[in-house]
mmCIF file of C-alpha atoms in Angstrom:
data_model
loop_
_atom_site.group_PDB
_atom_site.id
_atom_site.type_symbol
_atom_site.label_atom_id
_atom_site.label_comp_id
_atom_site.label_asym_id
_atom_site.label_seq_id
_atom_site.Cartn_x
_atom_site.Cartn_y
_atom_site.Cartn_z
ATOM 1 C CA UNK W 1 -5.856 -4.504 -24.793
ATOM 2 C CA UNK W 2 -6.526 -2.703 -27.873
ATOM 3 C CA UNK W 3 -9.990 -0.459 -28.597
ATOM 4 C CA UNK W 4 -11.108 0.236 -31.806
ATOM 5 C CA UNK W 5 -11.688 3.653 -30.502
ATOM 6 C CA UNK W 6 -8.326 4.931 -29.879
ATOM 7 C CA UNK W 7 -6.479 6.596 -32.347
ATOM 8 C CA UNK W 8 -2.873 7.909 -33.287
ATOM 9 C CA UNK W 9 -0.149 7.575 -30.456
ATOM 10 C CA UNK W 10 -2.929 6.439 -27.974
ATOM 11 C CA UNK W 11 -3.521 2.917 -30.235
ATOM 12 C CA UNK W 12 0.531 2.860 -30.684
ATOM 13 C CA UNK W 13 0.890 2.451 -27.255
ATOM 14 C CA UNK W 14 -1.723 0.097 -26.664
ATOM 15 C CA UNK W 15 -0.546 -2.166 -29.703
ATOM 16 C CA UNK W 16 3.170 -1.888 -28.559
ATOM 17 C CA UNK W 17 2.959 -2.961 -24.692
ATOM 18 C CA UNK W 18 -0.665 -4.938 -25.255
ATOM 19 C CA UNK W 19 0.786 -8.440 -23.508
ATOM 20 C CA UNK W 20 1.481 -6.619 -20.544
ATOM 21 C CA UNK W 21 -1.129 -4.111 -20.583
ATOM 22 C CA UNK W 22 -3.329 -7.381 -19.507
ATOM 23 C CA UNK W 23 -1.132 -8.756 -16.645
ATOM 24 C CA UNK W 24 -3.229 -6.249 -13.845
ATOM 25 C CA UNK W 25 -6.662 -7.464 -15.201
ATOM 26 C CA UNK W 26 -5.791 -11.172 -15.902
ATOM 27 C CA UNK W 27 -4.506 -11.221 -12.340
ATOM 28 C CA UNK W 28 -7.465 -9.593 -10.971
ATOM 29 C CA UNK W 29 -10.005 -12.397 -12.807
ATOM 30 C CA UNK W 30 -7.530 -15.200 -11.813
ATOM 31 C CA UNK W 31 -7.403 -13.785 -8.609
ATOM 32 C CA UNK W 32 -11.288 -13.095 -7.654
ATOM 33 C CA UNK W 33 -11.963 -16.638 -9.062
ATOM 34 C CA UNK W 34 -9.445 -18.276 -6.507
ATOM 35 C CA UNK W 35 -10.556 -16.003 -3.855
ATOM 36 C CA UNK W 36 -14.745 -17.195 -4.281
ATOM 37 C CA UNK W 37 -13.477 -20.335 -4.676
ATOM 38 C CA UNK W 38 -11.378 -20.380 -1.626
ATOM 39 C CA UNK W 39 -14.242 -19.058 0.707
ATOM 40 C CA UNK W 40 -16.979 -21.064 -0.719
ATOM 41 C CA UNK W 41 -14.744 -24.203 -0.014
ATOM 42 C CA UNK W 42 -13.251 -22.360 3.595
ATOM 43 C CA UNK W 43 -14.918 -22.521 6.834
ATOM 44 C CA UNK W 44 -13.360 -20.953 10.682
ATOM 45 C CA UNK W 45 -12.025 -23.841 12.474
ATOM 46 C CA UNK W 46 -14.160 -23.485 15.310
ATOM 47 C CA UNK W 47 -17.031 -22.176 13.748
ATOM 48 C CA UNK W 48 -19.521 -23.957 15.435
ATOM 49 C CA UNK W 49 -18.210 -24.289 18.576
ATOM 50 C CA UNK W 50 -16.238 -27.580 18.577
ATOM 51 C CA UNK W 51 -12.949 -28.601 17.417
ATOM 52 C CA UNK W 52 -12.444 -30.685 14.347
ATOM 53 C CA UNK W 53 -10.146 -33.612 14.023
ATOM 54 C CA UNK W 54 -10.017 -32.761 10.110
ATOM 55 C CA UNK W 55 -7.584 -29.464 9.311
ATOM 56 C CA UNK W 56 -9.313 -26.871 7.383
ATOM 57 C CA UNK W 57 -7.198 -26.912 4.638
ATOM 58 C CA UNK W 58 -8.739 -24.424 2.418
ATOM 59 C CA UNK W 59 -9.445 -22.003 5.491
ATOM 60 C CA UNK W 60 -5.464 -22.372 5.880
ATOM 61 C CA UNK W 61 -4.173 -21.980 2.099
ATOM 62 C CA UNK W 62 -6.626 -19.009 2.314
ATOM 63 C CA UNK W 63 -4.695 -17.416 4.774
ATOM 64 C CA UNK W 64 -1.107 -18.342 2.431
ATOM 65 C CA UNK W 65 -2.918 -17.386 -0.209
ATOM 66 C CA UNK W 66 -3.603 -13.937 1.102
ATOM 67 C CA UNK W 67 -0.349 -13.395 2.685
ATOM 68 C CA UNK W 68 1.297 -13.673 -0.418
ATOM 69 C CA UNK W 69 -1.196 -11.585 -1.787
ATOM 70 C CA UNK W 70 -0.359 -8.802 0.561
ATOM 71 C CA UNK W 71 3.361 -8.745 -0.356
ATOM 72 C CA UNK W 72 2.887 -8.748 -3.914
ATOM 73 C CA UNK W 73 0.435 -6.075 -3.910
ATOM 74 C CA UNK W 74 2.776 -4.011 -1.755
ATOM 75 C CA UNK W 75 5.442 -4.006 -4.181
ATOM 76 C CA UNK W 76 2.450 -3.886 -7.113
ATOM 77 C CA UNK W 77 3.568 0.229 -7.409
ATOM 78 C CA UNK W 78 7.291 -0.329 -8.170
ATOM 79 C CA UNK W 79 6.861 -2.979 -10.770
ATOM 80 C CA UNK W 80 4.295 -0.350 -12.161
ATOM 81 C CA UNK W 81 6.840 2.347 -12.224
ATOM 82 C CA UNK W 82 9.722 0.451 -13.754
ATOM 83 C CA UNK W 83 7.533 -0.868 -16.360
ATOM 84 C CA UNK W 84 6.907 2.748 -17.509
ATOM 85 C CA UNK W 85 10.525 3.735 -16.883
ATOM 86 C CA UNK W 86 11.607 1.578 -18.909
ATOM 87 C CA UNK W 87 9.728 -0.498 -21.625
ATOM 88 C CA UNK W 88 7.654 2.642 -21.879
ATOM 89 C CA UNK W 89 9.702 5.629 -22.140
ATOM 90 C CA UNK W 90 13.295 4.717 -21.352
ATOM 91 C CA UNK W 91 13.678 1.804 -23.737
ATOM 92 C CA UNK W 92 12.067 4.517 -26.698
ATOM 93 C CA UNK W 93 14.416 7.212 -25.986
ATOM 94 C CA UNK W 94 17.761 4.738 -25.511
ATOM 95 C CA UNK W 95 16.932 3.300 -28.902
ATOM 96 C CA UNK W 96 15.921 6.571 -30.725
ATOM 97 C CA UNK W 97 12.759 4.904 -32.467
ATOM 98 C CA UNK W 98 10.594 7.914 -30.067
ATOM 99 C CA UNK W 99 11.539 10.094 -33.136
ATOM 100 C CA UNK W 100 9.894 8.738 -35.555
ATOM 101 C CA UNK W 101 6.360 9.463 -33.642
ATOM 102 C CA UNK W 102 7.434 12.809 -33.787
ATOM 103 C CA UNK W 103 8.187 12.173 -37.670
ATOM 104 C CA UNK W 104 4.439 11.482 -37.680
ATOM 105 C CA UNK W 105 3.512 15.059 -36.700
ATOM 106 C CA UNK W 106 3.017 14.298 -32.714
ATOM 107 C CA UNK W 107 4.680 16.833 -30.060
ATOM 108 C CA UNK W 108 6.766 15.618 -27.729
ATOM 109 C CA UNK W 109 4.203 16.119 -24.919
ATOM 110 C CA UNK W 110 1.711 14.260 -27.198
ATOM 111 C CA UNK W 111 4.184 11.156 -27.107
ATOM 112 C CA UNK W 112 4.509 11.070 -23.410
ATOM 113 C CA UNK W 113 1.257 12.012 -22.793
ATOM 114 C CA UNK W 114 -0.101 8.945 -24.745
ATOM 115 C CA UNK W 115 2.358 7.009 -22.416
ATOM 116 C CA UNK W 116 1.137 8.602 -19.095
ATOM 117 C CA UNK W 117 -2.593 8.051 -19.899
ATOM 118 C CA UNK W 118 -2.691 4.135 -21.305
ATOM 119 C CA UNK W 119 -0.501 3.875 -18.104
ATOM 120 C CA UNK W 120 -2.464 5.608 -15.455
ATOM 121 C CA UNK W 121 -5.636 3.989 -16.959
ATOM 122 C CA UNK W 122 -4.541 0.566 -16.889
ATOM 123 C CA UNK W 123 -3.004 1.234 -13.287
ATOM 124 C CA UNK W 124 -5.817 2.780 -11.605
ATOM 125 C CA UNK W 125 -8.204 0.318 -13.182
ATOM 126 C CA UNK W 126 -5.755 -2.679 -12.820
ATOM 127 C CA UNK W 127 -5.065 -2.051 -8.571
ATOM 128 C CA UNK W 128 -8.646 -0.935 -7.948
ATOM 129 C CA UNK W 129 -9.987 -4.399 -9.325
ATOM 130 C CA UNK W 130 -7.171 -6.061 -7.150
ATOM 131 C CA UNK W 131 -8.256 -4.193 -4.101
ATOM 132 C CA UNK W 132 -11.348 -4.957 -4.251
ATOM 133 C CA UNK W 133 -10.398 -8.843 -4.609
ATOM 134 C CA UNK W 134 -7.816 -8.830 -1.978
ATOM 135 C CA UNK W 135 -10.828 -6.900 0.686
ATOM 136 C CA UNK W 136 -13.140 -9.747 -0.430
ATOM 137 C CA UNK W 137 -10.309 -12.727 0.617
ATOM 138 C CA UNK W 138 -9.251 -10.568 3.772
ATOM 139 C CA UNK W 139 -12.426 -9.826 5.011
ATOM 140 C CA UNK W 140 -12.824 -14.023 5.703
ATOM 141 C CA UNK W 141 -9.705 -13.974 7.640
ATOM 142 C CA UNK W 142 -9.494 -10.155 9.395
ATOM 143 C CA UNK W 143 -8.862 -9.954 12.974
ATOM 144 C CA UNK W 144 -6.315 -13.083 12.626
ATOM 145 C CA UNK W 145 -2.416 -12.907 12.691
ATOM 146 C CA UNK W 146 -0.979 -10.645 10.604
ATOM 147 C CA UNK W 147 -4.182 -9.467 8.791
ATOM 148 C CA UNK W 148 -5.286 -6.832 11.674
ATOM 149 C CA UNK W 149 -6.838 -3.463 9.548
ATOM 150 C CA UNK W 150 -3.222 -1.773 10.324
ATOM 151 C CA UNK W 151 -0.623 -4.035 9.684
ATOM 152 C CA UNK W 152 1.708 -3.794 6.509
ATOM 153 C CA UNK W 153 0.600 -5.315 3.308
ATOM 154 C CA UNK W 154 -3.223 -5.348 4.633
ATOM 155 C CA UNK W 155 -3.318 -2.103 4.718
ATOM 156 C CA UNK W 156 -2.016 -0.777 1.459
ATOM 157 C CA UNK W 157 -3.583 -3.786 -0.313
ATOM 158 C CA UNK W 158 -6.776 -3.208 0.504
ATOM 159 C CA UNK W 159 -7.146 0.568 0.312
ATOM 160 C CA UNK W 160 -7.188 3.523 -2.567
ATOM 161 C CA UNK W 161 -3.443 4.062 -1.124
ATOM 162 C CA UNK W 162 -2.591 1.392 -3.586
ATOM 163 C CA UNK W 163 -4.395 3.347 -6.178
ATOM 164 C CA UNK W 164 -2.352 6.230 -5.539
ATOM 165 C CA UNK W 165 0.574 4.812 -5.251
ATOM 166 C CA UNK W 166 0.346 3.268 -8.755
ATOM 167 C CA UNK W 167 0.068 6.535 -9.851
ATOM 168 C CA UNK W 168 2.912 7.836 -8.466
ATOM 169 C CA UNK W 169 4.720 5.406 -9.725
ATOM 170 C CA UNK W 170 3.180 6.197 -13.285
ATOM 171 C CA UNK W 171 4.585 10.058 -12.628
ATOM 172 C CA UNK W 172 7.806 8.913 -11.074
ATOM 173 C CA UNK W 173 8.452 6.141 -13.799
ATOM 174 C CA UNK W 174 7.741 9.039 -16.368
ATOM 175 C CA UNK W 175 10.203 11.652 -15.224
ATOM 176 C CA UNK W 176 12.779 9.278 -14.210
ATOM 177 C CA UNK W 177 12.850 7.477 -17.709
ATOM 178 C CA UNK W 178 13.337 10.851 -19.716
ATOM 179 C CA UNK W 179 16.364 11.878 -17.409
ATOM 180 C CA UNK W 180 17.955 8.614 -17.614
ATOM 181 C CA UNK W 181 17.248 7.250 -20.955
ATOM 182 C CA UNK W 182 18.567 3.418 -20.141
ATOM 183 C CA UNK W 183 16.424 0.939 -19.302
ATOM 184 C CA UNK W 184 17.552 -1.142 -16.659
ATOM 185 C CA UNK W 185 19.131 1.841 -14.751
ATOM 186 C CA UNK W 186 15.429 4.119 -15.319
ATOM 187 C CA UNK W 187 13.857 0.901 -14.311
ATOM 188 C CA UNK W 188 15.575 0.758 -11.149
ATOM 189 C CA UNK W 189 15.956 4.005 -9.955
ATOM 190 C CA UNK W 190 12.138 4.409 -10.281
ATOM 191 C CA UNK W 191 11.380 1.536 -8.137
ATOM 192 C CA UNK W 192 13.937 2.748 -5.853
ATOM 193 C CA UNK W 193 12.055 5.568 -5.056
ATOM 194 C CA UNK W 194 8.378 4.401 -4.999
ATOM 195 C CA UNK W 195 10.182 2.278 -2.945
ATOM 196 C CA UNK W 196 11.624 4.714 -0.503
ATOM 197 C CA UNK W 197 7.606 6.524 -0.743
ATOM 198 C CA UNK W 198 6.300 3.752 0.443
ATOM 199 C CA UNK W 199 8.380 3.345 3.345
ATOM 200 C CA UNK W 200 8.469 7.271 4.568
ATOM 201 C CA UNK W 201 5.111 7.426 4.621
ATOM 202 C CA UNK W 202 4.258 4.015 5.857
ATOM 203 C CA UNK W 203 6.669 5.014 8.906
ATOM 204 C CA UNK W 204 4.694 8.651 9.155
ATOM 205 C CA UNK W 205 1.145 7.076 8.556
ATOM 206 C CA UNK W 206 0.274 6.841 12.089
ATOM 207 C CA UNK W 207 1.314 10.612 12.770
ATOM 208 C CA UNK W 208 -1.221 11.650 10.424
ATOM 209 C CA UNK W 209 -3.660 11.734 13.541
ATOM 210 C CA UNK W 210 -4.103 12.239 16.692
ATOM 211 C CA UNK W 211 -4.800 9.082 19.073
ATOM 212 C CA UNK W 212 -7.319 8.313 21.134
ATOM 213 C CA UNK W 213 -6.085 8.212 24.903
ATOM 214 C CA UNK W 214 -7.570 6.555 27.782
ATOM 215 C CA UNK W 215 -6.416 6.128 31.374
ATOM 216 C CA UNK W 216 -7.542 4.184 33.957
ATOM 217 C CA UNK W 217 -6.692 2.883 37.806
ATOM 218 C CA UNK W 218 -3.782 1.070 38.820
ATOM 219 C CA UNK W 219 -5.616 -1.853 39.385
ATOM 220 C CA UNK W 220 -7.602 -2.039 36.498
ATOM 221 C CA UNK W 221 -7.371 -4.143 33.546
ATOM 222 C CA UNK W 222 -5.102 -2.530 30.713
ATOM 223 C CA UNK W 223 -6.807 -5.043 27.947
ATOM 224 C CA UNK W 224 -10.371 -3.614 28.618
ATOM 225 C CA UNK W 225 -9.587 -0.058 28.041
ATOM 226 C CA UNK W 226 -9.309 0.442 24.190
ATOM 227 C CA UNK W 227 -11.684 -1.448 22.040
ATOM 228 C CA UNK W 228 -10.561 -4.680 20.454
ATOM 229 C CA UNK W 229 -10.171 -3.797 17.004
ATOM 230 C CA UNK W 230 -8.384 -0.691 18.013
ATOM 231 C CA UNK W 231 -4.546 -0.437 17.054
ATOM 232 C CA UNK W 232 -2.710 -0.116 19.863
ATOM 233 C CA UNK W 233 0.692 2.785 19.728
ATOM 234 C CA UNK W 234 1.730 2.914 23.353
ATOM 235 C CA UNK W 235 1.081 2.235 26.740
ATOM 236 C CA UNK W 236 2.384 2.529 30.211
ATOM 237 C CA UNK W 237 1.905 4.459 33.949
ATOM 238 C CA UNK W 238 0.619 7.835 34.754
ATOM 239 C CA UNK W 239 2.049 9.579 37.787
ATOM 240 C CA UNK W 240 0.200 11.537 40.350
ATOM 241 C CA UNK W 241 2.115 14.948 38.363
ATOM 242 C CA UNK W 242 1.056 13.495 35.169
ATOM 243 C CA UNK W 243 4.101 12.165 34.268
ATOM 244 C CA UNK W 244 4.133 9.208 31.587
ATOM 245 C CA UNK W 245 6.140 6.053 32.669
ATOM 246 C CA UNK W 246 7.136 3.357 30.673
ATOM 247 C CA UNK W 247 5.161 -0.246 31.198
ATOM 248 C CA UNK W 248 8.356 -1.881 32.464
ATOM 249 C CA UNK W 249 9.456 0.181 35.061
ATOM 250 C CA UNK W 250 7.764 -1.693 38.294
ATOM 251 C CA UNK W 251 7.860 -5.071 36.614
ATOM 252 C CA UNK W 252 11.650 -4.217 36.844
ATOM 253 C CA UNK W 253 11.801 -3.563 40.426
ATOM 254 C CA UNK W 254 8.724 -5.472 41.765
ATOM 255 C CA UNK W 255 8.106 -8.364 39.201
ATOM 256 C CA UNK W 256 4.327 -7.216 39.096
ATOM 257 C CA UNK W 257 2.796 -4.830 37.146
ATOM 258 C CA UNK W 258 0.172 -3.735 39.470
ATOM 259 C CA UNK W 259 2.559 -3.587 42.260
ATOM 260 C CA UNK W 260 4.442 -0.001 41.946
ATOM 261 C CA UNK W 261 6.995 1.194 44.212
ATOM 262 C CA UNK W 262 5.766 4.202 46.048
ATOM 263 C CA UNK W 263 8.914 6.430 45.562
ATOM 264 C CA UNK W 264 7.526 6.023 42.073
ATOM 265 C CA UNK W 265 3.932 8.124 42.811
ATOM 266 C CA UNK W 266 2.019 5.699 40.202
ATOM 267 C CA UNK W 267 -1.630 6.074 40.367
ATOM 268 C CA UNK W 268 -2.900 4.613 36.908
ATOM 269 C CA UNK W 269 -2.265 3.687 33.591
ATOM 270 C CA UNK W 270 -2.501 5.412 30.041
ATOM 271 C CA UNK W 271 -2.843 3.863 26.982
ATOM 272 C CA UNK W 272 -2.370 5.479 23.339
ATOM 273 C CA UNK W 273 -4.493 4.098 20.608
ATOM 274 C CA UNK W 274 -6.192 4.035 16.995
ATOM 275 C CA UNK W 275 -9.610 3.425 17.078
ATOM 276 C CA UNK W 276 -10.909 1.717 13.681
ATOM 277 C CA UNK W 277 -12.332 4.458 12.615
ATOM 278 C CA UNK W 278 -9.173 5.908 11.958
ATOM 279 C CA UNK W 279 -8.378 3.690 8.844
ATOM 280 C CA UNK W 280 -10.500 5.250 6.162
ATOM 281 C CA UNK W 281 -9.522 9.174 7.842
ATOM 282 C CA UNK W 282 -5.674 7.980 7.738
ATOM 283 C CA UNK W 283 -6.327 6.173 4.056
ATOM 284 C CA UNK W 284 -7.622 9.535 2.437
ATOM 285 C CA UNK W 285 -5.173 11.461 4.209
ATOM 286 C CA UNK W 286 -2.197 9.511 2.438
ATOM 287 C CA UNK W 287 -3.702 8.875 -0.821
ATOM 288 C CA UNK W 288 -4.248 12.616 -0.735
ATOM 289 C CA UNK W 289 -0.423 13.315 0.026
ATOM 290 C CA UNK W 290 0.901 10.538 -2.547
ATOM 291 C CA UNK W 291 -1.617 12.146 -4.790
ATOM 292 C CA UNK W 292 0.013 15.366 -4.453
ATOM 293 C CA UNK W 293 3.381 13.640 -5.205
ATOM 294 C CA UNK W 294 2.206 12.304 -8.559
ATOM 295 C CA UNK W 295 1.438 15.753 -9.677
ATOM 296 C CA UNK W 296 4.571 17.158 -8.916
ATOM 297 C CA UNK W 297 6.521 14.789 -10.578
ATOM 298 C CA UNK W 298 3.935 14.369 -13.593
ATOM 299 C CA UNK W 299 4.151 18.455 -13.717
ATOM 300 C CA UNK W 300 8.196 17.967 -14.106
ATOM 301 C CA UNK W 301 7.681 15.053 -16.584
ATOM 302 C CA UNK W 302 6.145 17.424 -18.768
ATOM 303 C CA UNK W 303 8.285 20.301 -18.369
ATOM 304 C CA UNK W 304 11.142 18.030 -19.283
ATOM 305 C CA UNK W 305 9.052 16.492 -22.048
ATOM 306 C CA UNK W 306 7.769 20.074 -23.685
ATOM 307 C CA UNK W 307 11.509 21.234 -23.361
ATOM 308 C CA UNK W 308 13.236 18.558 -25.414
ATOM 309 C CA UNK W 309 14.008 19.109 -28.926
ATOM 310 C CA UNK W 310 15.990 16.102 -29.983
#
């Protein structure tokens, strides 16, 4: 992972955490290559019409292959952030060797910045590439279990969230390791709270806009009124008064969910949605926020890192 073209603490850290430094793009070849090689080989089950005694084994370990892939790049920000927790920074400090780049007439904030760069380069370079594969092997499956546009692991996989969550965890990872100054503890702490992040936000996500609303008669079909790539959020009866009623409610009482009581004044349904359209709106809007994040904590990381004398 070295380049002849950096110099001083830049090239240190490069030489130092090299092996590692090529884990996010040797993943990213192995993984494109398995990925072409999967839908070259892959074909739909049905795609011509007629059912086929033979399984489509590659069509399925595409599918395994991509559901794993999902998960790992999910948790792809909190390995980033421990790394630089800990190997990077924490590790340095715990030991005491940090001072003898400073013996070398580098600042402080030269030291960690050297870290913070090599890091964010690798990381935004590293999940970009991966995103990219991961869309390519998820575009051949989309619209099947577990890979609609909005579920979890899809989504963040496939989108510059995971960009920008890699570099929060770079900014988190850096501040975290200078407080703490062990290792292990740094290291998990940090993924701790990309972790917790990631799980605020993905629980928020869906708040970011508004949905998309659409009503229709009692009688009517409840599939047919939101499109079917649309993410559906809620959905249930309308009163004559406006009044929102839960889906259940005359199943309950009449076993039919066409068939309302009339002490009930039902006159249609509503139903609450996401078009598709909303992914790439709701995608900038939290990469923007984690984004915002990262330089908070990067800003504090370098307070902290300006401030220390010894």
């Amino acid at each position: 992972m070295s380049l002849p073209a950096l110099k001083g603490p830049y090239w240190v850290t490069v030489r130092q955490h090299r092996r590692v430094l090529w884990v996010l793009p040797a993943a990213a070849v192995a993984g494109l290559a398995a990925v072409v090689a999967l839908r070259v080989w892959a074909v739909d089950p049905d795609a011509d019409g007629v059912m086929t005694q033979t399984p489509n084994h590659a069509y399925s370990l595409l599918r395994i292959c991509m559901e794993w892939a999902g998960g790992v790049l999910l948790f792809l920000p909190l390995l980033v952030g421990a790394f630089v927790a800990g190997p990077m920074i924490a590790r340095e400090l715990e030991s005491g060797t940090w001072r003898l780049a400073l013996s070398q007439s580098i600042t402080a904030r030269a030291w960690l910045g050297a870290k913070v760069v090599v890091a964010a380069a690798v990381a935004v370079l590293g999940s970009a590439a991966l995103a990219g594969v991961y869309r390519l092997g998820w575009s051949r499956v989309y619209g099947t279990y577990q890979f609609h546009w909005a579920d979890r692991g899809p989504y963040e996989a496939g989108g510059p969230v995971l960009i920008g969550y890699c570099l929060l965890a770079v900014a988190v990872g850096a501040l975290v390791g200078q407080l703490i100054r062990r290792t292990l503890v740094a290291m998990a702490v940090t993924g701790l709270l990309t972790g917790l992040v990631l799980l605020c936000l993905g629980a928020l996500r869906w708040s970011l806009l508004s949905v998309e609303t659409t009503t229709g008669p009692l009688s009517g079909s409840l599939a047919g009124r939101m499109p079917g790539s649309a993410m559906l959020v809620d959905s249930g009866y309308l009163t004559a008064t406006g009044e929102r009623l839960p889906g259940y409610v005359c199943f309950q009482r009449t076993h039919s969910l066409q068939d309302c009581p009339v002490d009930l004044n039902v006159i249609g349904w509503y139903t609450d949605f996401h078009p598709i359209s909303h992914y790439w709106l709701t995608q900038l809007i939290e990469t923007s926020i984690v984004l915002v994040l990262a330089a908070a904590a990067l800003y504090a990381a370098f307070r902290l890192g300006r401030a220390r004398r010894g």
